[in-house]
């Protein structure tokens, strides 16, 4: 069987792309082949619309998955940022509370302390809980004595309330001079017994054996 060799340029769907006889594509019209020779005709065809649609669907699915993943990443980032903001706000609130001066108006513990016993576990508990914090209250100078024989350094007993009352712990300024008291401008030249004062002082410690509640003066004003 003889056939003319053909090289076909693809132009349309279904057109012949190549012809081979017994694997040969370079034959001429004068070539002869056996009757049972294997003839292979190759056609060109385009993908079906269904295949294209499936590819489009896959592309859309991949795109949708990427968008969802991006949204999840953004949501996680925003969530982390929100947590950082909340944490920063809580820290700022705690720092502010730690610096706030404790008064009878804003702290029930101090109110109870000033109206309670001069000694005992509740006094010790307050001193330990608020060590280093600044407290503020009305009090008076109940006693003054030189510190260990010095002429310019003194120990002051300060009680809560007005002159003559006796309630709350026995607060003490130990080993202080006139400048250490940080007195207001209207303070007398001699800071002695019986003065009604407004105390602002830092909590140091409470000694159960002596019942002294040690404070460090921050600001003392007259009332």
Tab-separated table of N, CA, C and O in Angstrom, residues 102-222:
chain	number	residue	atom	x	y	z
A	102	UNK	N	-2.280	56.054	98.888
A	102	UNK	CA	-3.377	55.375	99.578
A	102	UNK	C	-3.982	56.321	100.616
A	102	UNK	O	-3.276	56.874	101.461
A	103	UNK	N	-5.285	56.488	100.543
A	103	UNK	CA	-6.008	57.322	101.507
A	103	UNK	C	-7.186	56.525	102.073
A	103	UNK	O	-7.513	55.448	101.577
A	104	UNK	N	-7.831	57.090	103.086
A	104	UNK	CA	-9.007	56.425	103.660
A	104	UNK	C	-10.167	56.424	102.674
A	104	UNK	O	-11.095	55.617	102.791
A	105	UNK	N	-10.128	57.319	101.699
A	105	UNK	CA	-11.205	57.413	100.708
A	105	UNK	C	-11.100	56.346	99.634
A	105	UNK	O	-12.111	55.871	99.123
A	106	UNK	N	-9.859	55.985	99.263
A	106	UNK	CA	-9.702	55.030	98.164
A	106	UNK	C	-9.227	53.652	98.606
A	106	UNK	O	-9.052	52.766	97.770
A	107	UNK	N	-9.017	53.472	99.915
A	107	UNK	CA	-8.495	52.189	100.381
A	107	UNK	C	-9.154	51.781	101.706
A	107	UNK	O	-8.825	52.323	102.768
A	108	UNK	N	-10.062	50.813	101.672
A	108	UNK	CA	-10.732	50.351	102.897
A	108	UNK	C	-9.766	49.784	103.932
A	108	UNK	O	-10.028	49.861	105.134
A	109	UNK	N	-8.655	49.216	103.484
A	109	UNK	CA	-7.681	48.641	104.424
A	109	UNK	C	-7.096	49.722	105.320
A	109	UNK	O	-6.924	49.519	106.534
A	110	UNK	N	-6.773	50.885	104.708
A	110	UNK	CA	-6.210	51.975	105.510
A	110	UNK	C	-7.263	52.528	106.462
A	110	UNK	O	-6.960	52.830	107.627
A	111	UNK	N	-8.498	52.661	105.996
A	111	UNK	CA	-9.577	53.154	106.853
A	111	UNK	C	-9.756	52.246	108.069
A	111	UNK	O	-9.916	52.719	109.211
A	112	UNK	N	-9.703	50.933	107.842
A	112	UNK	CA	-9.849	49.980	108.944
A	112	UNK	C	-8.640	50.046	109.874
A	112	UNK	O	-8.782	49.956	111.106
A	113	UNK	N	-7.459	50.208	109.294
A	113	UNK	CA	-6.228	50.263	110.090
A	113	UNK	C	-6.256	51.441	111.058
A	113	UNK	O	-5.931	51.304	112.239
A	114	UNK	N	-6.642	52.624	110.561
A	114	UNK	CA	-6.607	53.837	111.378
A	114	UNK	C	-7.671	53.841	112.461
A	114	UNK	O	-7.574	54.602	113.432
A	115	UNK	N	-8.688	53.010	112.320
A	115	UNK	CA	-9.754	52.939	113.332
A	115	UNK	C	-9.697	51.654	114.144
A	115	UNK	O	-10.612	51.359	114.913
A	116	UNK	N	-8.608	50.894	113.971
A	116	UNK	CA	-8.494	49.614	114.647
A	116	UNK	C	-7.515	49.642	115.809
A	116	UNK	O	-7.246	50.681	116.414
A	117	UNK	N	-6.951	48.470	116.090
A	117	UNK	CA	-6.037	48.299	117.215
A	117	UNK	C	-4.658	48.877	116.891
A	117	UNK	O	-4.306	49.087	115.720
A	118	UNK	N	-3.870	49.111	117.947
A	118	UNK	CA	-2.511	49.629	117.738
A	118	UNK	C	-1.519	48.516	117.433
A	118	UNK	O	-0.358	48.781	117.128
A	119	UNK	N	-1.960	47.256	117.519
A	119	UNK	CA	-1.057	46.135	117.255
A	119	UNK	C	-1.880	44.928	116.831
A	119	UNK	O	-3.114	44.959	116.841
A	120	UNK	N	-1.168	43.870	116.454
A	120	UNK	CA	-1.860	42.644	116.088
A	120	UNK	C	-1.600	42.239	114.644
A	120	UNK	O	-0.935	42.954	113.877
A	121	UNK	N	-2.119	41.075	114.236
A	121	UNK	CA	-1.854	40.532	112.908
A	121	UNK	C	-2.376	41.398	111.775
A	121	UNK	O	-1.791	41.423	110.689
A	122	UNK	N	-3.487	42.136	112.010
A	122	UNK	CA	-4.027	42.972	110.934
A	122	UNK	C	-3.093	44.144	110.619
A	122	UNK	O	-2.988	44.581	109.472
A	123	UNK	N	-2.395	44.640	111.653
A	123	UNK	CA	-1.427	45.729	111.438
A	123	UNK	C	-0.220	45.201	110.657
A	123	UNK	O	0.254	45.826	109.705
A	124	UNK	N	0.272	44.054	111.081
A	124	UNK	CA	1.405	43.428	110.399
A	124	UNK	C	1.049	43.111	108.944
A	124	UNK	O	1.854	43.323	108.036
A	125	UNK	N	-0.173	42.618	108.726
A	125	UNK	CA	-0.621	42.268	107.372
A	125	UNK	C	-0.661	43.497	106.476
A	125	UNK	O	-0.236	43.452	105.311
A	126	UNK	N	-1.138	44.614	107.004
A	126	UNK	CA	-1.189	45.852	106.223
A	126	UNK	C	0.220	46.302	105.851
A	126	UNK	O	0.484	46.684	104.700
A	127	UNK	N	1.124	46.272	106.811
A	127	UNK	CA	2.498	46.718	106.569
A	127	UNK	C	3.175	45.878	105.490
A	127	UNK	O	3.902	46.405	104.639
A	128	UNK	N	2.938	44.587	105.519
A	128	UNK	CA	3.560	43.702	104.537
A	128	UNK	C	2.928	43.874	103.153
A	128	UNK	O	3.618	43.844	102.135
A	129	UNK	N	1.616	44.053	103.134
A	129	UNK	CA	0.904	44.183	101.864
A	129	UNK	C	1.253	45.476	101.141
A	129	UNK	O	1.395	45.503	99.912
A	130	UNK	N	1.419	46.554	101.926
A	130	UNK	CA	1.621	47.871	101.312
A	130	UNK	C	3.026	48.422	101.531
A	130	UNK	O	3.233	49.634	101.424
A	131	UNK	N	3.968	47.547	101.794
A	131	UNK	CA	5.347	47.990	101.980
A	131	UNK	C	5.824	48.772	100.747
A	131	UNK	O	5.678	48.335	99.609
A	132	UNK	N	6.387	49.953	100.987
A	132	UNK	CA	6.892	50.779	99.890
A	132	UNK	C	5.862	51.724	99.293
A	132	UNK	O	6.220	52.621	98.530
A	133	UNK	N	4.581	51.534	99.633
A	133	UNK	CA	3.529	52.420	99.127
A	133	UNK	C	3.411	53.664	100.012
A	133	UNK	O	3.803	53.667	101.181
A	134	UNK	N	2.842	54.706	99.463
A	134	UNK	CA	2.660	55.953	100.200
A	134	UNK	C	1.241	56.047	100.733
A	134	UNK	O	0.274	55.842	99.984
A	135	UNK	N	1.113	56.319	102.030
A	135	UNK	CA	-0.198	56.487	102.647
A	135	UNK	C	-0.367	57.937	103.091
A	135	UNK	O	0.621	58.664	103.290
A	136	UNK	N	-1.631	58.339	103.243
A	136	UNK	CA	-1.926	59.732	103.593
A	136	UNK	C	-3.076	59.746	104.596
A	136	UNK	O	-4.100	59.087	104.385
A	137	UNK	N	-2.892	60.491	105.705
A	137	UNK	CA	-3.936	60.515	106.735
A	137	UNK	C	-3.736	61.713	107.653
A	137	UNK	O	-2.664	62.324	107.700
A	138	UNK	N	-4.783	62.040	108.410
A	138	UNK	CA	-4.701	63.090	109.430
A	138	UNK	C	-4.227	62.474	110.737
A	138	UNK	O	-4.707	61.412	111.155
A	139	UNK	N	-3.291	63.161	111.386
A	139	UNK	CA	-2.774	62.660	112.648
A	139	UNK	C	-2.235	63.794	113.516
A	139	UNK	O	-2.489	64.971	113.240
A	140	UNK	N	-1.479	63.441	114.539
A	140	UNK	CA	-0.876	64.456	115.411
A	140	UNK	C	0.396	63.889	116.029
A	140	UNK	O	0.614	62.672	116.060
A	141	UNK	N	1.248	64.799	116.518
A	141	UNK	CA	2.499	64.389	117.150
A	141	UNK	C	2.217	64.055	118.615
A	141	UNK	O	1.955	64.929	119.442
A	142	UNK	N	2.280	62.757	118.940
A	142	UNK	CA	1.950	62.307	120.300
A	142	UNK	C	3.160	62.345	121.220
A	142	UNK	O	3.022	62.485	122.446
A	143	UNK	N	4.367	62.209	120.640
A	143	UNK	CA	5.583	62.236	121.468
A	143	UNK	C	6.783	62.525	120.572
A	143	UNK	O	6.803	62.169	119.385
A	144	UNK	N	7.794	63.173	121.179
A	144	UNK	CA	9.047	63.472	120.465
A	144	UNK	C	10.196	63.261	121.445
A	144	UNK	O	10.125	63.713	122.597
A	145	UNK	N	11.256	62.564	120.978
A	145	UNK	CA	12.426	62.393	121.829
A	145	UNK	C	13.685	62.329	120.964
A	145	UNK	O	13.619	61.909	119.805
A	146	UNK	N	14.819	62.779	121.537
A	146	UNK	CA	16.070	62.721	120.775
A	146	UNK	C	16.410	61.271	120.406
A	146	UNK	O	16.150	60.346	121.177
A	147	UNK	N	16.985	61.109	119.233
A	147	UNK	CA	17.359	59.763	118.805
A	147	UNK	C	18.748	59.425	119.324
A	147	UNK	O	19.744	60.033	118.929
A	148	UNK	N	18.797	58.472	120.256
A	148	UNK	CA	20.050	57.963	120.822
A	148	UNK	C	20.980	59.080	121.292
A	148	UNK	O	22.191	59.046	121.074
A	149	UNK	N	20.405	60.118	121.936
A	149	UNK	CA	21.211	61.173	122.539
A	149	UNK	C	21.603	62.289	121.603
A	149	UNK	O	22.268	63.249	122.027
A	150	UNK	N	21.236	62.210	120.313
A	150	UNK	CA	21.580	63.296	119.384
A	150	UNK	C	20.742	64.539	119.682
A	150	UNK	O	19.615	64.458	120.174
A	151	UNK	N	21.288	65.707	119.348
A	151	UNK	CA	20.580	66.968	119.563
A	151	UNK	C	19.757	67.405	118.350
A	151	UNK	O	18.850	68.231	118.494
A	152	UNK	N	20.090	66.881	117.192
A	152	UNK	CA	19.413	67.326	115.964
A	152	UNK	C	18.643	66.211	115.259
A	152	UNK	O	18.089	66.437	114.184
A	153	UNK	N	18.646	65.049	115.841
A	153	UNK	CA	17.916	63.932	115.231
A	153	UNK	C	16.939	63.378	116.257
A	153	UNK	O	17.272	63.216	117.442
A	154	UNK	N	15.715	63.046	115.776
A	154	UNK	CA	14.638	62.717	116.718
A	154	UNK	C	13.834	61.505	116.251
A	154	UNK	O	13.862	61.100	115.085
A	155	UNK	N	13.095	60.947	117.230
A	155	UNK	CA	12.114	59.912	116.967
A	155	UNK	C	10.741	60.513	117.287
A	155	UNK	O	10.530	61.048	118.380
A	156	UNK	N	9.793	60.418	116.316
A	156	UNK	CA	8.463	60.993	116.487
A	156	UNK	C	7.421	59.884	116.547
A	156	UNK	O	7.400	58.984	115.707
A	157	UNK	N	6.532	59.965	117.559
A	157	UNK	CA	5.375	59.082	117.630
A	157	UNK	C	4.199	59.828	117.026
A	157	UNK	O	3.823	60.908	117.505
A	158	UNK	N	3.611	59.254	115.980
A	158	UNK	CA	2.494	59.874	115.273
A	158	UNK	C	1.276	58.970	115.402
A	158	UNK	O	1.325	57.780	115.083
A	159	UNK	N	0.171	59.548	115.899
A	159	UNK	CA	-1.078	58.800	115.999
A	159	UNK	C	-2.115	59.399	115.063
A	159	UNK	O	-2.060	60.590	114.738
A	160	UNK	N	-3.068	58.561	114.629
A	160	UNK	CA	-4.128	59.017	113.733
A	160	UNK	C	-5.161	59.821	114.511
A	160	UNK	O	-5.363	59.627	115.712
A	161	UNK	N	-5.814	60.754	113.803
A	161	UNK	CA	-6.864	61.565	114.423
A	161	UNK	C	-6.350	62.902	114.919
A	161	UNK	O	-5.301	63.388	114.477
A	162	UNK	N	-7.100	63.478	115.861
A	162	UNK	CA	-6.739	64.783	116.407
A	162	UNK	C	-5.986	64.636	117.718
A	162	UNK	O	-6.030	63.575	118.357
A	163	UNK	N	-5.312	65.710	118.117
A	163	UNK	CA	-4.524	65.725	119.348
A	163	UNK	C	-5.370	65.255	120.542
A	163	UNK	O	-6.455	65.758	120.797
A	164	UNK	N	-4.855	64.231	121.217
A	164	UNK	CA	-5.537	63.714	122.396
A	164	UNK	C	-6.269	62.413	122.140
A	164	UNK	O	-6.606	61.697	123.082
A	165	UNK	N	-6.536	62.098	120.882
A	165	UNK	CA	-7.198	60.828	120.582
A	165	UNK	C	-6.157	59.711	120.587
A	165	UNK	O	-4.966	59.972	120.532
A	166	UNK	N	-6.605	58.489	120.674
A	166	UNK	CA	-5.668	57.365	120.685
A	166	UNK	C	-6.312	56.200	119.951
A	166	UNK	O	-7.093	55.442	120.516
A	167	UNK	N	-5.996	56.083	118.678
A	167	UNK	CA	-6.540	54.976	117.884
A	167	UNK	C	-5.567	54.623	116.770
A	167	UNK	O	-4.765	55.458	116.338
A	168	UNK	N	-5.664	53.391	116.347
A	168	UNK	CA	-4.795	52.937	115.271
A	168	UNK	C	-3.388	52.644	115.738
A	168	UNK	O	-3.077	52.709	116.939
A	169	UNK	N	-2.499	52.291	114.805
A	169	UNK	CA	-1.117	51.913	115.144
A	169	UNK	C	-0.303	53.073	115.700
A	169	UNK	O	-0.656	54.239	115.548
A	170	UNK	N	0.809	52.704	116.336
A	170	UNK	CA	1.770	53.697	116.803
A	170	UNK	C	2.778	53.928	115.677
A	170	UNK	O	3.803	53.249	115.574
A	171	UNK	N	2.471	54.911	114.820
A	171	UNK	CA	3.384	55.231	113.720
A	171	UNK	C	4.601	55.950	114.273
A	171	UNK	O	4.519	56.714	115.231
A	172	UNK	N	5.730	55.714	113.627
A	172	UNK	CA	6.941	56.372	114.107
A	172	UNK	C	7.835	56.782	112.954
A	172	UNK	O	8.047	56.024	111.996
A	173	UNK	N	8.353	58.041	113.074
A	173	UNK	CA	9.461	58.508	112.240
A	173	UNK	C	10.712	58.349	113.091
A	173	UNK	O	10.844	58.983	114.137
A	174	UNK	N	11.627	57.508	112.641
A	174	UNK	CA	12.810	57.203	113.450
A	174	UNK	C	14.066	57.833	112.855
A	174	UNK	O	14.326	57.734	111.654
A	175	UNK	N	14.836	58.496	113.748
A	175	UNK	CA	16.134	59.056	113.375
A	175	UNK	C	16.001	60.058	112.230
A	175	UNK	O	16.632	59.923	111.171
A	176	UNK	N	15.163	61.071	112.429
A	176	UNK	CA	14.974	62.099	111.400
A	176	UNK	C	15.330	63.470	111.977
A	176	UNK	O	15.224	63.708	113.187
A	177	UNK	N	15.751	64.377	111.072
A	177	UNK	CA	15.959	65.752	111.490
A	177	UNK	C	14.854	66.623	110.885
A	177	UNK	O	13.939	66.117	110.230
A	178	UNK	N	14.954	67.914	111.089
A	178	UNK	CA	13.911	68.835	110.662
A	178	UNK	C	13.700	68.753	109.152
A	178	UNK	O	12.560	68.721	108.661
A	179	UNK	N	14.777	68.677	108.394
A	179	UNK	CA	14.684	68.653	106.930
A	179	UNK	C	14.064	67.349	106.431
A	179	UNK	O	13.346	67.327	105.424
A	180	UNK	N	14.324	66.263	107.155
A	180	UNK	CA	13.793	64.955	106.741
A	180	UNK	C	12.272	64.898	106.787
A	180	UNK	O	11.650	64.064	106.111
A	181	UNK	N	11.649	65.782	107.585
A	181	UNK	CA	10.197	65.750	107.741
A	181	UNK	C	9.467	66.330	106.526
A	181	UNK	O	8.279	66.095	106.361
A	182	UNK	N	10.164	67.115	105.706
A	182	UNK	CA	9.557	67.760	104.530
A	182	UNK	C	8.307	68.531	104.944
A	182	UNK	O	7.201	68.316	104.424
A	183	UNK	N	8.524	69.446	105.887
A	183	UNK	CA	7.425	70.221	106.447
A	183	UNK	C	6.947	71.300	105.491
A	183	UNK	O	7.705	71.826	104.676
A	184	UNK	N	5.654	71.645	105.616
A	184	UNK	CA	5.095	72.727	104.813
A	184	UNK	C	5.621	74.067	105.318
A	184	UNK	O	6.162	74.170	106.430
A	185	UNK	N	5.427	75.110	104.508
A	185	UNK	CA	5.984	76.423	104.841
A	185	UNK	C	5.392	77.018	106.117
A	185	UNK	O	6.037	77.856	106.773
A	186	UNK	N	4.175	76.592	106.493
A	186	UNK	CA	3.540	77.168	107.678
A	186	UNK	C	3.873	76.396	108.951
A	186	UNK	O	3.275	76.633	110.015
A	187	UNK	N	4.823	75.454	108.876
A	187	UNK	CA	5.204	74.661	110.051
A	187	UNK	C	5.951	75.540	111.054
A	187	UNK	O	6.688	76.456	110.673
A	188	UNK	N	5.801	75.270	112.347
A	188	UNK	CA	6.521	76.054	113.371
A	188	UNK	C	8.007	75.737	113.354
A	188	UNK	O	8.445	74.706	112.848
A	189	UNK	N	8.785	76.641	113.916
A	189	UNK	CA	10.228	76.428	113.968
A	189	UNK	C	10.582	75.214	114.817
A	189	UNK	O	11.571	74.526	114.552
A	190	UNK	N	9.789	74.975	115.842
A	190	UNK	CA	9.990	73.795	116.677
A	190	UNK	C	8.844	72.827	116.430
A	190	UNK	O	7.682	73.131	116.747
A	191	UNK	N	9.185	71.674	115.849
A	191	UNK	CA	8.158	70.687	115.527
A	191	UNK	C	8.028	69.752	116.729
A	191	UNK	O	8.727	68.748	116.846
A	192	UNK	N	7.111	70.119	117.638
A	192	UNK	CA	7.022	69.399	118.899
A	192	UNK	C	5.738	68.613	119.068
A	192	UNK	O	5.039	68.268	118.113
A	193	UNK	N	5.409	68.339	120.339
A	193	UNK	CA	4.258	67.509	120.697
A	193	UNK	C	2.960	68.304	120.593
A	193	UNK	O	2.914	69.505	120.838
A	194	UNK	N	1.878	67.592	120.219
A	194	UNK	CA	0.542	68.182	120.235
A	194	UNK	C	0.141	68.894	118.961
A	194	UNK	O	-0.893	69.572	118.937
A	195	UNK	N	0.895	68.737	117.862
A	195	UNK	CA	0.561	69.409	116.607
A	195	UNK	C	-0.355	68.537	115.751
A	195	UNK	O	-0.065	67.359	115.514
A	196	UNK	N	-1.473	69.121	115.318
A	196	UNK	CA	-2.345	68.416	114.377
A	196	UNK	C	-1.744	68.565	112.967
A	196	UNK	O	-1.552	69.697	112.488
A	197	UNK	N	-1.497	67.447	112.338
A	197	UNK	CA	-0.789	67.470	111.049
A	197	UNK	C	-1.492	66.560	110.036
A	197	UNK	O	-2.305	65.708	110.384
A	198	UNK	N	-1.164	66.805	108.779
A	198	UNK	CA	-1.592	65.897	107.706
A	198	UNK	C	-0.345	65.169	107.220
A	198	UNK	O	0.630	65.797	106.804
A	199	UNK	N	-0.386	63.853	107.314
A	199	UNK	CA	0.801	63.026	107.052
A	199	UNK	C	0.728	62.381	105.671
A	199	UNK	O	-0.292	61.807	105.283
A	200	UNK	N	1.827	62.470	104.969
A	200	UNK	CA	2.019	61.717	103.726
A	200	UNK	C	3.367	61.024	103.882
A	200	UNK	O	4.410	61.682	103.985
A	201	UNK	N	3.344	59.674	103.959
A	201	UNK	CA	4.570	58.949	104.277
A	201	UNK	C	4.588	57.578	103.607
A	201	UNK	O	3.538	57.026	103.256
A	202	UNK	N	5.799	57.054	103.467
A	202	UNK	CA	5.981	55.739	102.849
A	202	UNK	C	5.998	54.654	103.922
A	202	UNK	O	6.615	54.805	104.974
A	203	UNK	N	5.316	53.555	103.638
A	203	UNK	CA	5.275	52.421	104.562
A	203	UNK	C	6.619	51.689	104.534
A	203	UNK	O	7.095	51.281	103.475
A	204	UNK	N	7.229	51.505	105.730
A	204	UNK	CA	8.499	50.779	105.831
A	204	UNK	C	8.270	49.376	106.395
A	204	UNK	O	8.344	48.390	105.678
A	205	UNK	N	7.976	49.280	107.683
A	205	UNK	CA	7.782	47.956	108.289
A	205	UNK	C	7.077	48.076	109.631
A	205	UNK	O	7.006	49.166	110.221
A	206	UNK	N	6.574	46.945	110.100
A	206	UNK	CA	5.940	46.885	111.416
A	206	UNK	C	6.696	45.879	112.266
A	206	UNK	O	6.958	44.752	111.847
A	207	UNK	N	7.070	46.321	113.474
A	207	UNK	CA	7.810	45.477	114.405
A	207	UNK	C	6.841	44.967	115.480
A	207	UNK	O	6.384	45.738	116.333
A	208	UNK	N	6.517	43.678	115.420
A	208	UNK	CA	5.545	43.106	116.366
A	208	UNK	C	6.032	43.164	117.813
A	208	UNK	O	5.228	43.262	118.749
A	209	UNK	N	7.363	43.095	118.014
A	209	UNK	CA	7.901	43.070	119.386
A	209	UNK	C	7.785	44.428	120.071
A	209	UNK	O	7.553	44.515	121.281
A	210	UNK	N	7.938	45.521	119.296
A	210	UNK	CA	7.848	46.872	119.877
A	210	UNK	C	6.510	47.546	119.571
A	210	UNK	O	6.189	48.571	120.180
A	211	UNK	N	5.784	46.992	118.602
A	211	UNK	CA	4.525	47.534	118.060
A	211	UNK	C	4.723	48.879	117.362
A	211	UNK	O	3.764	49.630	117.167
A	212	UNK	N	5.960	49.179	116.983
A	212	UNK	CA	6.204	50.396	116.197
A	212	UNK	C	5.898	50.107	114.724
A	212	UNK	O	6.331	49.110	114.160
A	213	UNK	N	5.165	51.035	114.111
A	213	UNK	CA	4.878	50.961	112.673
A	213	UNK	C	5.721	52.057	112.016
A	213	UNK	O	5.383	53.234	112.081
A	214	UNK	N	6.822	51.660	111.409
A	214	UNK	CA	7.790	52.620	110.880
A	214	UNK	C	7.327	53.223	109.551
A	214	UNK	O	6.913	52.515	108.624
A	215	UNK	N	7.413	54.566	109.467
A	215	UNK	CA	7.101	55.306	108.250
A	215	UNK	C	8.279	56.203	107.883
A	215	UNK	O	9.063	56.609	108.742
A	216	UNK	N	8.349	56.517	106.594
A	216	UNK	CA	9.350	57.484	106.114
A	216	UNK	C	8.610	58.720	105.637
A	216	UNK	O	7.779	58.653	104.721
A	217	UNK	N	8.861	59.896	106.244
A	217	UNK	CA	8.116	61.113	105.884
A	217	UNK	C	8.297	61.478	104.399
A	217	UNK	O	9.420	61.428	103.873
A	218	UNK	N	7.207	61.821	103.754
A	218	UNK	CA	7.240	62.331	102.376
A	218	UNK	C	6.850	63.791	102.356
A	218	UNK	O	7.492	64.612	101.716
A	219	UNK	N	5.808	64.110	103.108
A	219	UNK	CA	5.354	65.505	103.203
A	219	UNK	C	4.484	65.660	104.445
A	219	UNK	O	3.554	64.872	104.647
A	220	UNK	N	4.806	66.661	105.286
A	220	UNK	CA	4.027	66.912	106.492
A	220	UNK	C	3.510	68.351	106.439
A	220	UNK	O	4.289	69.301	106.286
A	221	UNK	N	2.198	68.488	106.545
A	221	UNK	CA	1.619	69.836	106.536
A	221	UNK	C	0.780	70.047	107.790
A	221	UNK	O	0.310	69.098	108.428
A	222	UNK	N	0.588	71.308	108.150
A	222	UNK	CA	-0.188	71.654	109.346
A	222	UNK	C	-1.690	71.663	109.013
A	222	UNK	O	-2.094	71.887	107.885
